[in-house]
Short mmCIF file of C-alpha atoms in Angstrom, two decimals:
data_model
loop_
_atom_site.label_atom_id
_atom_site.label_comp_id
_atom_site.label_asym_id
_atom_site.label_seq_id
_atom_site.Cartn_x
_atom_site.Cartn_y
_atom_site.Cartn_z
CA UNK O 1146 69.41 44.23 -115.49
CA UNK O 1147 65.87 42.50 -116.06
CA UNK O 1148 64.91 40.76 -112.92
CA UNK O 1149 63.85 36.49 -114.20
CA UNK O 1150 60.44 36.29 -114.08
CA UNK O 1151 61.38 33.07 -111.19
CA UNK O 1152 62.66 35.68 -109.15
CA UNK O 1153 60.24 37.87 -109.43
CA UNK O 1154 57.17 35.30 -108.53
CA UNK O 1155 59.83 33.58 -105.64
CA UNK O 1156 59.57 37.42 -104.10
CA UNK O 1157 56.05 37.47 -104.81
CA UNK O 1158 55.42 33.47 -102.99
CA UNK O 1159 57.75 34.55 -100.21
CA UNK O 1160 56.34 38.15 -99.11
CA UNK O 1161 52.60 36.75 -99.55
CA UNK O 1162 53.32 33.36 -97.38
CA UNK O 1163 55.44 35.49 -95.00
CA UNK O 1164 53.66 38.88 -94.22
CA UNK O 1165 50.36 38.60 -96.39
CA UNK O 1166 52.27 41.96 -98.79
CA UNK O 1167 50.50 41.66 -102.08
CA UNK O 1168 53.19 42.41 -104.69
CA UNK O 1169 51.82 42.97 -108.50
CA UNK O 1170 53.18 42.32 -111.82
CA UNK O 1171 54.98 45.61 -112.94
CA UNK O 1172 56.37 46.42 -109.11
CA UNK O 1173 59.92 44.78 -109.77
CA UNK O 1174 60.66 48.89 -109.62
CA UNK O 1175 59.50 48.40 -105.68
CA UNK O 1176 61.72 45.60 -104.97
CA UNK O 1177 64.51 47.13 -106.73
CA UNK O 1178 64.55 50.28 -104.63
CA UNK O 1179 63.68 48.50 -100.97
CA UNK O 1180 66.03 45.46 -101.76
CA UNK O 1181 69.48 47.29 -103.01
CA UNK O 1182 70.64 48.17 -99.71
CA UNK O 1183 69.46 44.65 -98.59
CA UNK O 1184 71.57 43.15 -101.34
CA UNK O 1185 74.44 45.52 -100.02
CA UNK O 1186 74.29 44.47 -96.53
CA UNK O 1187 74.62 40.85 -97.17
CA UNK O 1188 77.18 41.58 -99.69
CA UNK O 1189 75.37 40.22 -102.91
CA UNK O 1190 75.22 42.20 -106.36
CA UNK O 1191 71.92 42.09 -106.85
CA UNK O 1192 68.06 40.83 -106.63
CA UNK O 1193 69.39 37.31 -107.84
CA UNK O 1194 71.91 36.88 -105.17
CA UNK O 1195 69.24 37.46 -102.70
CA UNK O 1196 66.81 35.28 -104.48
CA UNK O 1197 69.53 32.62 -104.75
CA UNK O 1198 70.33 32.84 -100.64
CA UNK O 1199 66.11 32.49 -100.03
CA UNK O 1200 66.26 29.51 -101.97
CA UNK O 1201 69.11 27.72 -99.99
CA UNK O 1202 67.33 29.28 -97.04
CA UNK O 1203 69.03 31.81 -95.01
CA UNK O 1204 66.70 33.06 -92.51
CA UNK O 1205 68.63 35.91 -91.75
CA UNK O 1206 67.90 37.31 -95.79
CA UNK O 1207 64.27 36.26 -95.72
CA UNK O 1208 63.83 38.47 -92.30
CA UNK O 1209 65.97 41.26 -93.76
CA UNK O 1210 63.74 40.94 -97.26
CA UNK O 1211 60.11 40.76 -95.80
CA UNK O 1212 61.56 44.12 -93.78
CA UNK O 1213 62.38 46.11 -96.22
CA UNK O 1214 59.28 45.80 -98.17
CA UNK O 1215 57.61 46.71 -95.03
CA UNK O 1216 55.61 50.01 -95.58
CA UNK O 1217 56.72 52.30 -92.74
CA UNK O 1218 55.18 55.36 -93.31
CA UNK O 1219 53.67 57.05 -90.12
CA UNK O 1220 54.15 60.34 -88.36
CA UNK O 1221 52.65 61.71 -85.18
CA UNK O 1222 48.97 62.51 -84.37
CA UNK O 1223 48.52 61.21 -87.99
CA UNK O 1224 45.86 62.58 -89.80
CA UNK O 1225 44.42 64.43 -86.70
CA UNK O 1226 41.19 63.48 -86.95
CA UNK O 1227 41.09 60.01 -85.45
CA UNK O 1228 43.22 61.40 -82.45
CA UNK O 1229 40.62 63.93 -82.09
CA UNK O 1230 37.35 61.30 -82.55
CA UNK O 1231 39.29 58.93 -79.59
CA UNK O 1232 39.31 62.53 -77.52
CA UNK O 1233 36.21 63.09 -78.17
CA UNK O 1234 34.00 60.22 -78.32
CA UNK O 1235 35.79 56.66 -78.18
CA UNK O 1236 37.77 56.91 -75.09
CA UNK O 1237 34.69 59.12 -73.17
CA UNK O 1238 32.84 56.07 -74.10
CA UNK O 1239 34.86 54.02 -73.25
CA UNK O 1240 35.74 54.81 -69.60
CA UNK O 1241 31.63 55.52 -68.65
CA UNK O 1242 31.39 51.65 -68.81
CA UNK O 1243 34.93 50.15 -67.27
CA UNK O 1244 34.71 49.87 -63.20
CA UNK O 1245 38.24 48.82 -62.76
CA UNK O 1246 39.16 52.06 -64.36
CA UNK O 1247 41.73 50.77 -66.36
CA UNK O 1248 42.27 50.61 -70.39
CA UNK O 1249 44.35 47.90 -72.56
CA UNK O 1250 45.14 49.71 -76.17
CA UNK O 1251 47.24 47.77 -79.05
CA UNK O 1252 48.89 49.90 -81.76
CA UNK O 1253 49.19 46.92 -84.65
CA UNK O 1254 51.18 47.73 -87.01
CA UNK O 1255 53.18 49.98 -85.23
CA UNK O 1256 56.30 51.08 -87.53
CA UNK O 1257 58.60 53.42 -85.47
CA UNK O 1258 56.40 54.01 -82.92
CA UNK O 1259 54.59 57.71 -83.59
CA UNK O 1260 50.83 56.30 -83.46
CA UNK O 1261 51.72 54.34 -80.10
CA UNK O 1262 53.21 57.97 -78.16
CA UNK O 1263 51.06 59.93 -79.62
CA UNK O 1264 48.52 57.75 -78.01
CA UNK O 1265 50.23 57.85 -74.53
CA UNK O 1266 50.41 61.29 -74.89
CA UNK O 1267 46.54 61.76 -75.39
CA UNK O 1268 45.81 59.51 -72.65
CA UNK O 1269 48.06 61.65 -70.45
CA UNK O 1270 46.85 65.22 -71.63
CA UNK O 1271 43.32 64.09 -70.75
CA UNK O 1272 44.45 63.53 -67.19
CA UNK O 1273 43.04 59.82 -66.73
CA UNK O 1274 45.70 59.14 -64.92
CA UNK O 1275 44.83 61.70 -62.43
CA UNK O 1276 41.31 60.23 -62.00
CA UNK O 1277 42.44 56.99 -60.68
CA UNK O 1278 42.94 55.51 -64.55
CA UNK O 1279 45.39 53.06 -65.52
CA UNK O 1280 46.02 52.28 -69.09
CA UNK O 1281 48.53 50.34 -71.09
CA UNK O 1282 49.24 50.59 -74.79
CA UNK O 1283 51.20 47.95 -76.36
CA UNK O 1284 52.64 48.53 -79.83
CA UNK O 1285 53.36 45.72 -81.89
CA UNK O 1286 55.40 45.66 -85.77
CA UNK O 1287 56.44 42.63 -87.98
CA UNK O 1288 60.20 44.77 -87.99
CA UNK O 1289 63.05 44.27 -85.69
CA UNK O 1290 64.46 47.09 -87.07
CA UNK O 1291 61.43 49.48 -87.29
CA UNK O 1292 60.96 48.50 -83.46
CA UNK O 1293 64.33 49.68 -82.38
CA UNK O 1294 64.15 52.95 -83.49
CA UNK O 1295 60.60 52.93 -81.80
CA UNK O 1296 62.17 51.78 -78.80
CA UNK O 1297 64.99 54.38 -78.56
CA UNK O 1298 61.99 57.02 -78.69
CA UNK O 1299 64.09 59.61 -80.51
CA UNK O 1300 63.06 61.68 -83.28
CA UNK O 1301 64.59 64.20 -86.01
CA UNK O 1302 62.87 67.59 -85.86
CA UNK O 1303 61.61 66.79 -89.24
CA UNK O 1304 59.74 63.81 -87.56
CA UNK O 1305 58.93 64.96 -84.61
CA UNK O 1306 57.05 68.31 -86.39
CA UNK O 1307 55.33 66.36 -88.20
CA UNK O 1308 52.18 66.20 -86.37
CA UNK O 1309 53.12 66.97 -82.68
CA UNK O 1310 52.05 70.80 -81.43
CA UNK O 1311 54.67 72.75 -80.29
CA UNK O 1312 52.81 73.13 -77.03
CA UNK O 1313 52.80 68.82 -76.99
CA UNK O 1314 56.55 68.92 -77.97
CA UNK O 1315 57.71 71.29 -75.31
CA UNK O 1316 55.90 68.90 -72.75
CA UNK O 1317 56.69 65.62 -73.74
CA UNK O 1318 59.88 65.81 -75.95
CA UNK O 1319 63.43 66.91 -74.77
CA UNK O 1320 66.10 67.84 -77.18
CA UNK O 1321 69.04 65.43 -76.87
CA UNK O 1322 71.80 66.58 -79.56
CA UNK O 1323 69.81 67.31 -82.72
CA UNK O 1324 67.14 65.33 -82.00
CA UNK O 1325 64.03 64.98 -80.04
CA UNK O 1326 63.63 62.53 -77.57
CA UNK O 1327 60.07 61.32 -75.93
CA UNK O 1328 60.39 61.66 -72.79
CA UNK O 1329 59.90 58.93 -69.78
CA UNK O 1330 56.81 59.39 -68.64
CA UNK O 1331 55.60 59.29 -72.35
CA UNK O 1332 58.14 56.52 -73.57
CA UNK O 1333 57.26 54.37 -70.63
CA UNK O 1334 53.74 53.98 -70.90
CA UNK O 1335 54.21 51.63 -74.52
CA UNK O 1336 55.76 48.70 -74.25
CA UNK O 1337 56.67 47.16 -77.94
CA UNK O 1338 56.88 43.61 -79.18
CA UNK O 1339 57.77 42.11 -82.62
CA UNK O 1340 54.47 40.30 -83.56
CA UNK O 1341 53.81 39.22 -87.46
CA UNK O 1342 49.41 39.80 -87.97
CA UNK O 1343 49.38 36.58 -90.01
CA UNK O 1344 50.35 34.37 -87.14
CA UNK O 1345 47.77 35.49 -85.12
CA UNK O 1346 47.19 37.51 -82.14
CA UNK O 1347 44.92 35.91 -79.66
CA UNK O 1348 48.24 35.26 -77.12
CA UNK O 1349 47.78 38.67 -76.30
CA UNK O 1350 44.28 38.83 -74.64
CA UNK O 1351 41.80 41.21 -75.46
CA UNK O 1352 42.20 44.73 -75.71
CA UNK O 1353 39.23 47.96 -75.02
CA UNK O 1354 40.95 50.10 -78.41
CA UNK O 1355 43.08 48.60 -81.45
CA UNK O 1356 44.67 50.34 -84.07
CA UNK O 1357 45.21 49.26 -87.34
CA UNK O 1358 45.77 52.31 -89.42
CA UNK O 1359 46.82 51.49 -93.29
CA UNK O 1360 47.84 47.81 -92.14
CA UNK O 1361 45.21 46.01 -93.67
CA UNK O 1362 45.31 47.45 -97.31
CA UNK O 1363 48.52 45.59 -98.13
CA UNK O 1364 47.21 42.27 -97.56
CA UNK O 1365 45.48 40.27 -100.54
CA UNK O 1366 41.48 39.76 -100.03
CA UNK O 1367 42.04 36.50 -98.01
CA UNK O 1368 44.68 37.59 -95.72
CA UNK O 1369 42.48 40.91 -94.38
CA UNK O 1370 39.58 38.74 -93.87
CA UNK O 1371 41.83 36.99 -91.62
CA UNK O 1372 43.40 39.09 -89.92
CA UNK O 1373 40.22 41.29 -88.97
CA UNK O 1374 38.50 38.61 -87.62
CA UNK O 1375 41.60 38.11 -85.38
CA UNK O 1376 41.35 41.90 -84.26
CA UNK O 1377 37.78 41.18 -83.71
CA UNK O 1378 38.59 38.18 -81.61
CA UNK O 1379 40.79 40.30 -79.84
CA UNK O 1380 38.34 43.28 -78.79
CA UNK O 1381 36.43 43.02 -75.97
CA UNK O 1382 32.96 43.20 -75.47
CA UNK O 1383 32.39 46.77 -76.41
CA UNK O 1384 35.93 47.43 -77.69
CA UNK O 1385 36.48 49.40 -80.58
CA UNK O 1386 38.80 49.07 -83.49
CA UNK O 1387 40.22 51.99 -85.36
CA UNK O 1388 40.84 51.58 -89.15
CA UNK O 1389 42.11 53.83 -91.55
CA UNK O 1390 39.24 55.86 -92.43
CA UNK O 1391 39.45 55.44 -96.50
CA UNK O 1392 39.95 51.78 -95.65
CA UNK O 1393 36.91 49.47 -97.10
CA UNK O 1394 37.25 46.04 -94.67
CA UNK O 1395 35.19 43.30 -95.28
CA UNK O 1396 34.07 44.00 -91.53
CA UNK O 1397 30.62 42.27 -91.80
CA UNK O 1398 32.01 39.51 -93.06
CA UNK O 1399 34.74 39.05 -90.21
CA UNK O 1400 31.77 39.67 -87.67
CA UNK O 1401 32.34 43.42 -87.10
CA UNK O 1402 30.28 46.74 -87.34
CA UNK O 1403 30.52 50.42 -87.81
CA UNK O 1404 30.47 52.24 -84.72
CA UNK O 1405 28.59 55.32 -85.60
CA UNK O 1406 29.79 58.60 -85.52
CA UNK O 1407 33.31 57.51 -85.95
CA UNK O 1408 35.42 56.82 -89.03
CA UNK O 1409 37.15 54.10 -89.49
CA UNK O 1410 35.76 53.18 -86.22
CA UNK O 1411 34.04 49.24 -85.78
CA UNK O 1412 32.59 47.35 -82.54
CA UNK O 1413 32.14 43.69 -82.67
CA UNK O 1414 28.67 42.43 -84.93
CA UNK O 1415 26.63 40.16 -83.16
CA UNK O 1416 27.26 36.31 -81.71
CA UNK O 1417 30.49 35.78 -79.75
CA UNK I 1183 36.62 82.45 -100.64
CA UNK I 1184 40.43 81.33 -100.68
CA UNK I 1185 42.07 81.90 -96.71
CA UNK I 1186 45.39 84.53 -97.22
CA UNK I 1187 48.85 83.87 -95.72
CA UNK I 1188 51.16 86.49 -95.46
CA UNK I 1189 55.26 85.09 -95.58
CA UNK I 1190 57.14 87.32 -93.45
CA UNK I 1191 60.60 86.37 -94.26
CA UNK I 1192 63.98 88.46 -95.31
CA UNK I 1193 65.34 85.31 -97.66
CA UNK I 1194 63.57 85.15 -100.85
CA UNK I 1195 64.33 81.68 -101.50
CA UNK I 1196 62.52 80.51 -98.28
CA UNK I 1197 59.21 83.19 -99.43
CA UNK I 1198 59.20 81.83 -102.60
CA UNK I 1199 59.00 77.77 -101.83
CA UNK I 1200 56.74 78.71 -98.74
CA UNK I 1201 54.22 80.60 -100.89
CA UNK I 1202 54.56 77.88 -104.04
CA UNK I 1203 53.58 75.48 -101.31
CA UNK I 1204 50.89 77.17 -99.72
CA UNK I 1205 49.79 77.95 -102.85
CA UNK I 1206 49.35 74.57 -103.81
CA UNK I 1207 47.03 73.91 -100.20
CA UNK I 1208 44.82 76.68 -101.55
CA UNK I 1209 46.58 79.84 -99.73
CA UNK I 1210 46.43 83.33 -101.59
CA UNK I 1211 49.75 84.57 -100.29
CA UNK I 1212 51.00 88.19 -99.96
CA UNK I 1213 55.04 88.54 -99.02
CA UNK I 1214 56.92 90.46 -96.56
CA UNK I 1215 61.12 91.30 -96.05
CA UNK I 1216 61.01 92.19 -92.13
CA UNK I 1217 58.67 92.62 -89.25
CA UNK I 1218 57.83 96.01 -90.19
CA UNK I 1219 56.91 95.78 -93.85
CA UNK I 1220 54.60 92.54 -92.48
CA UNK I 1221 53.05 95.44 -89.36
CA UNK I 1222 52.25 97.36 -92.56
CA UNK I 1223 50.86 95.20 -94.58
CA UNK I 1224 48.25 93.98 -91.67
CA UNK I 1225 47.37 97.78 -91.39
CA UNK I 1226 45.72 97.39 -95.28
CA UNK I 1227 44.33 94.07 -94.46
CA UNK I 1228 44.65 91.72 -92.14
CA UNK I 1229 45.69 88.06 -93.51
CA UNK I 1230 44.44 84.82 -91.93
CA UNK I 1231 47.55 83.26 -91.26
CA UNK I 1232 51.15 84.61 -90.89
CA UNK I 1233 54.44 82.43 -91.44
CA UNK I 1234 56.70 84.33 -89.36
CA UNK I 1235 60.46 84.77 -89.23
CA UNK I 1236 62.70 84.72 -86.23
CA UNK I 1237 65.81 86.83 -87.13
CA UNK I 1238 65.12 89.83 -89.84
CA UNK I 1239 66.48 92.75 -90.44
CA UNK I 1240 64.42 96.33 -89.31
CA UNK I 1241 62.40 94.14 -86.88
CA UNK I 1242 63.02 90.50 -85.70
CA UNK I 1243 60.09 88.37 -85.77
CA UNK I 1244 59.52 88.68 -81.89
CA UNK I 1245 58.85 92.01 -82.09
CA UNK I 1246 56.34 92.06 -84.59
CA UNK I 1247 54.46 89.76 -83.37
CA UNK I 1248 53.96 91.15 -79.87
CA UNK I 1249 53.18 94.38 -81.57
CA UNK I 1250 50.91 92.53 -83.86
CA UNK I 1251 49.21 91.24 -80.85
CA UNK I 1252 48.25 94.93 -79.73
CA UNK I 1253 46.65 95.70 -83.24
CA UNK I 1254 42.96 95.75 -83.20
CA UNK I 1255 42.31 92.03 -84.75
CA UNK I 1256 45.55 91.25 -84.37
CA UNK I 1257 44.55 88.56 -81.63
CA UNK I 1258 42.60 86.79 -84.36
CA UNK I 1259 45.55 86.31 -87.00
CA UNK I 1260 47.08 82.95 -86.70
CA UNK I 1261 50.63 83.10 -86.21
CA UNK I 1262 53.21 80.23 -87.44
CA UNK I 1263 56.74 80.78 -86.36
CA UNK I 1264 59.25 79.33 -88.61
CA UNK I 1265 62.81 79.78 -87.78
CA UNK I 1266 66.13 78.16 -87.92
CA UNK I 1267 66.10 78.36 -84.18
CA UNK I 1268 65.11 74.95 -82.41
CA UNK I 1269 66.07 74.80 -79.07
CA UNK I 1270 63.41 74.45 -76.04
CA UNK I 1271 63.68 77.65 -74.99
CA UNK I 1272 63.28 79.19 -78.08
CA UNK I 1273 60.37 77.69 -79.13
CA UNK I 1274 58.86 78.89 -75.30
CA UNK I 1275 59.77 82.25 -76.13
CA UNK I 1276 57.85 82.27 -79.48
CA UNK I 1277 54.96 80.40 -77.96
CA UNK I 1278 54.44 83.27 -74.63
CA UNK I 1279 55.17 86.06 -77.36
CA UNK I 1280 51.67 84.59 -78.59
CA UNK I 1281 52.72 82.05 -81.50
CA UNK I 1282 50.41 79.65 -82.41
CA UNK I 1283 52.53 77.20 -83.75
CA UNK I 1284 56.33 76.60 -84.17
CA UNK I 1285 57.92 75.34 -87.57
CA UNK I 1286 61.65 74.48 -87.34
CA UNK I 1287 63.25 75.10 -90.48
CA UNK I 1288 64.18 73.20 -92.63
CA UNK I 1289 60.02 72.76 -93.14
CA UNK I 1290 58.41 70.08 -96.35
CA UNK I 1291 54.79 70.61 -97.65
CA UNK I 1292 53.61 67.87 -95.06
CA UNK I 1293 55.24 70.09 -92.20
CA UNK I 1294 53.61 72.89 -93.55
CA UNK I 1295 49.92 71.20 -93.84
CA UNK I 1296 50.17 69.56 -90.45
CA UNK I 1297 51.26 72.99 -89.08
CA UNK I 1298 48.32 75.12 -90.65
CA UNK I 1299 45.54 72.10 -89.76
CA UNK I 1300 46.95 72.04 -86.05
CA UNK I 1301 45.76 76.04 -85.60
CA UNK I 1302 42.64 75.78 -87.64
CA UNK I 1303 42.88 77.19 -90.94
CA UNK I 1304 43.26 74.50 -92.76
#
């Protein structure tokens, strides 16, 4: 069945106003395979019984809808080279200018928690800890559910392969049944929290390294703007924010600059 | 010049979707049964990368790749275990045998591409 063209613009009004998701004419395919099992859970037939419970407002549908067309997608050590370029450069550069020795990292947009542990496990491969270094990472996703299963830190071996070293799996991974499961001294170094971008993010202080990997490029023109110049506000002095590399921000324009040498990789522009 | 994988594996159905998948990354890719036929092979030429077998008939995967090891060159192959084995242990064993990575079946092209990245030829 043809989903009404009301329907179709009430998803579009309500996953624009409520996560900043930019949903196109000619995706109804997208909601029909995120929003199925949705429909199933609350025991509706279809896209116009969820439609229908939005409009006499159940909060517990909208949540559930604005979730599911959540993009998840993430994996370990993703795409290698920024884990590499934080090894290498950012966090070297980093530490030569903190005196208190210690590091505040967010993960935005953190799905089921990969980026955030493989962070924690950089951090503790590199041995800071052992030179007197504190650090804490904080992970934060607009999904409940995504942020339990980061939470329970435990993997499928088709997860967990994909991107941790066996060498890095042997030390920080333990099998529990048939899967793999970070273990504490990893896990307990991230602490997570539910946090939507478009409601801002200044409550949580100011951080020395953000990620935002692959966040941004759902959000409509307006939206990104906004939400980079929250990172920005967020970085401190000489903090660094890590972007998806093929990701084109409108970084000058939200008061933010490329830090050299480093893709994806911006430091705050000038003025305060 | 394209990088060569040899697929040392005794079922054909897991040599043939490894090799159409490497294939697709850009992998000329030569096939072996057991750990002998693959010793053999490397004594013609020597491939860049092997995706190596635990359990196989005529020699286990083990085996030939501590032998391998021993070859002249044979320190310079990169070595990919990929086995239906995935316990801790196991994995250790592959790893001090001188694996450089550890693939536990069942494997996707992602697996495959992270796997070949993470030891550099790729």
């Amino acid at each position: 069945m043809n989903l009404h063209p009301q329907d179709f613009l009430l998803f579009v009004d309500v996953l624009r106003r409520e996560s900043g998701l930019v949903l196109d004419p000619g995706q109804e395919y997208l909601l029909k395979s995120r929003l199925m099992p949705v429909a199933d859970r609350h025991g509706v037939d279809n896209l116009e019984g969820i439609a229908r419970e939005i409009r006499m407002g159940s909060p517990d549908m909208l949540r559930d809808v604005v979730e599911a067309m959540s993009t998840h997608e993430t994996s370990f050590f993703r795409d290698l080279l920024p884990f590499r370029q934080l090894q290498d450069k950012v966090l070297p550069a980093l530490m030569r200018t903190r005196d208190d020795k210690a590091l505040r990292i967010w993960s935005a947009g953190c799905a089921s928690g990969q980026e955030a542990y493989s962070l924690a496990m950089l951090l503790h491969d590199m041995g800071i800890a052992h030179q007197g270094w504190k650090y804490d990472i904080l992970a934060t996703d607009i999904s409940h559910q995504v942020l339990e299963k980061a939470k329970a830190a435990r993997y499928t071996a088709f997860e967990a392969q994909r991107g941790v070293p066996a060498p890095t799996l042997l030390r920080h991974f333990t099998r529990m049944d048939e899967q793999w499961a970070v273990k504490p001294h990893i896990r307990d170094a991230v602490k997570f929290r539910q946090l939507n971008l478009l409601d801002g993010a200044g409550h949580l202080g100011r951080f020395d390294l953000i990620l935002c990997r692959n966040v941004l490029i759902y959000f409509d023109a307006a939206t990104r703007l906004s939400v980079l110049s929250d990172l920005r506000s967020c970085l401190n002095r000489d903090g660094v924010l890590l972007l998806g590399a093929a990701e084109t921000p409108p970084a000058e324009a939200a008061g933010l600059k490329l830090l050299d040498g480093v893709m994806g990789g911006y430091v705050r522009g000038g003025g305060e | 010049m394209m990088k060569t994988c040899l697929i040392v594996d005794d079922s054909s159905i897991v040599r043939r979707l490894a090799s159409k998948l490497l294939e697709e990354i850009g992998f000329e890719c030569t096939q072996a049964e057991d750990g002998q036929q693959a010793l053999d092979a490397c004594k013609v030429k020597m491939p860049d990368v092997m995706l190596l077998d635990w359990n196989m008939p005529v020699m286990n995967g083990i085996d030939c790749l501590k032998t391998l090891r021993a070859f002249p060159g044979g320190e310079d192959i990169k070595i990919i275990f990929c086995s239906t084995h995935s316990e801790m242990a196991q994995i250790q064993e592959a790893l001090e045998a001188g694996a450089d990575e550890y693939i536990m079946k069942p494997f996707d092209r992602d697996i495959l591409k992270t796997k070949f990245r993470q030891v550099g030829v790729l």
